[in-house]
Each structure stands twice: as C-alpha cells, then as structure tokens.
Short mmCIF file of C-alpha atoms in Angstrom, two decimals:
data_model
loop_
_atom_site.label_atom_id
_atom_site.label_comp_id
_atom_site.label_asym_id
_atom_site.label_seq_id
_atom_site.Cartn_x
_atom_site.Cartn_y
_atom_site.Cartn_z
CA UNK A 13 0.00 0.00 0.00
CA UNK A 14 1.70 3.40 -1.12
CA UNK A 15 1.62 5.77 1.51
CA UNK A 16 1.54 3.63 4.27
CA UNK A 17 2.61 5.79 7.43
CA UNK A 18 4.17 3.80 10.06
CA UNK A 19 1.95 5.16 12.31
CA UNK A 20 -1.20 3.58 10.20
CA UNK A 21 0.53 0.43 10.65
CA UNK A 22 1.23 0.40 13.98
CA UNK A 23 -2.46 1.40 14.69
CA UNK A 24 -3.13 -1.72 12.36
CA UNK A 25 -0.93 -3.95 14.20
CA UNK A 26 -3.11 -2.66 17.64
CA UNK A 27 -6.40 -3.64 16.08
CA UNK A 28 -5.21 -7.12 15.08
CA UNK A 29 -3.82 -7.30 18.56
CA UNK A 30 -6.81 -6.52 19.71
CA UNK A 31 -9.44 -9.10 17.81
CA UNK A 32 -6.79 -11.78 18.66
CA UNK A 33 -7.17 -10.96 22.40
CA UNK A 34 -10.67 -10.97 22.13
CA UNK A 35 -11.58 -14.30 20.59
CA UNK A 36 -9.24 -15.44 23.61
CA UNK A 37 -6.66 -16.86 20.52
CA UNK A 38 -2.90 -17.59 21.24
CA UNK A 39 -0.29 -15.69 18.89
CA UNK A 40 3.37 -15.19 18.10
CA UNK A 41 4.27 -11.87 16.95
CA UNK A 42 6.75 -11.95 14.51
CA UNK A 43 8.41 -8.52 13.75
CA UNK A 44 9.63 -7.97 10.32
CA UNK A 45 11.18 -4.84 11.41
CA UNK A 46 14.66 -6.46 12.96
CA UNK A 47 15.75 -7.27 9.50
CA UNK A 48 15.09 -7.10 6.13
CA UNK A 49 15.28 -10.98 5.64
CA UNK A 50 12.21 -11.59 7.72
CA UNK A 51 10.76 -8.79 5.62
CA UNK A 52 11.35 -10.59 2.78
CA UNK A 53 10.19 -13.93 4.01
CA UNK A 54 6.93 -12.46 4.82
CA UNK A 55 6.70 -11.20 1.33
CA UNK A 56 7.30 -14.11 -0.26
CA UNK A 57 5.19 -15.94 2.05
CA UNK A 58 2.11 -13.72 0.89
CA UNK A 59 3.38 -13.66 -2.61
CA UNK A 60 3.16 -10.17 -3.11
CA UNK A 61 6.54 -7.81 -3.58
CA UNK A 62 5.37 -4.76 -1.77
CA UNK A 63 3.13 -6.21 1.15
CA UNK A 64 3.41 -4.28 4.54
CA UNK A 65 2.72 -5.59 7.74
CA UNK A 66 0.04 -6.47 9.56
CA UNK A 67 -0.01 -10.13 7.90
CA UNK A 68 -1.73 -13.00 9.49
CA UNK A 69 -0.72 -16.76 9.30
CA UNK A 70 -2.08 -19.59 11.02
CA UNK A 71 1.14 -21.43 11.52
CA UNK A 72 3.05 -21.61 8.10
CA UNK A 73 -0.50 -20.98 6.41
CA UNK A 74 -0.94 -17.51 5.05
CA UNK A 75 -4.65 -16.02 6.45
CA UNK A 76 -4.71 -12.73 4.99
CA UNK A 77 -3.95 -9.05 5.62
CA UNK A 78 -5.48 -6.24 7.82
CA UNK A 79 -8.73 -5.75 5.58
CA UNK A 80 -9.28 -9.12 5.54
CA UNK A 81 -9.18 -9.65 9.33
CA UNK A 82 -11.11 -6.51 9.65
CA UNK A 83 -13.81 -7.68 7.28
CA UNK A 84 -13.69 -11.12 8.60
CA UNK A 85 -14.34 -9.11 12.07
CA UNK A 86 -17.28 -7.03 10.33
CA UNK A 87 -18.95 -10.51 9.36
CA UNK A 88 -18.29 -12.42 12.43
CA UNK A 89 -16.22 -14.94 10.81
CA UNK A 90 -13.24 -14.44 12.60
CA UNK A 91 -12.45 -18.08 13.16
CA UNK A 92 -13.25 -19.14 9.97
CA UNK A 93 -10.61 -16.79 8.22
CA UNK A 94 -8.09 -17.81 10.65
CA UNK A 95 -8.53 -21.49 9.82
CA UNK A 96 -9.41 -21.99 13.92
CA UNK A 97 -11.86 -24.51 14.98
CA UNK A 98 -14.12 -23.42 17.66
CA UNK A 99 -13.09 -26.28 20.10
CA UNK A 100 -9.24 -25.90 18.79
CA UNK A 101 -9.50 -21.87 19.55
CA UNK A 102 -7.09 -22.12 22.46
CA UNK A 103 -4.60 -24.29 21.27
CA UNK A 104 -3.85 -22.96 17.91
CA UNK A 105 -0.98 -20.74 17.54
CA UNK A 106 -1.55 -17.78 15.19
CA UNK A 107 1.52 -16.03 13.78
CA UNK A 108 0.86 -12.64 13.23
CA UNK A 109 3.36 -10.58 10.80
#
C-alpha cells in the first residue's frame, strides 16, 4: 500500500492485537522490522513484492492481511478466516506478521 505511514501500521498492528485478544486466541508476533530478511520472508510468504505488515498466518499458512481480518471481524467470521476450529480456539498458535 503506497503511503503507508508507520503510524497507520502500527495502529493496524493494535487492532489485530486486539481481535486476537478478544476471541481469547494464542499468537506469536513476529516482527519484520529487525531485518530485512524476515521482511522478505513475509513477502514471499504472501506472494506479493510490496506487502506491509500487519499479515496473518495460522502457523506456516498464510490467512490474509489487515482488511481481511477486519472484514472477517465485520462478518463475524473471525475463526473461519483464521482457519481456527471453535473447540481448537485455544490451542492454535496464530503467527501474526
């Protein structure tokens, strides 16, 4: 996204932060900041040369970006684009990038 301000993303990263806390899920933050290798491996990961952080995996499983979360939010399908099980919501480990 051109323009991006890292202020926009941090307020991003906040509101994923926040809908992961809420549906009581377990994450690892992952911060592509401390080098530009990680950078790149989220990249590549989400196949797309310029994507910016937040990105949201479900292990090694690539969920989506920000305005996917936040629409998944919106429709209250949360889980569902996360790739969590209802029963499993505890125990799953969500990578967020």
């Amino acid at each position: 996204v051109v323009g991006l301000t890292i202020y926009k993303v941090k307020q991003r990263q906040s509101e994923v932060l926040r809908i992961l806390d809420g549906n009581r899920l377990k994450y690892q933050l992952v911060d592509v900041s401390l080098s530009e290798s990680l950078l790149q491996e989220m990249r590549d990961k989400v196949g797309k040369a310029d994507a910016v952080p937040p990105q949201i995996f479900n292990g090694n499983e690539y969920c989506g970006d920000f305005e996917m979360l936040y629409e998944a939010t919106e429709n209250e399908e949360v889980k569902k684009f996360l790739k969590v099980a209802a029963v499993d919501r505890v125990g799953k480990n969500v990578a967020t990038i």
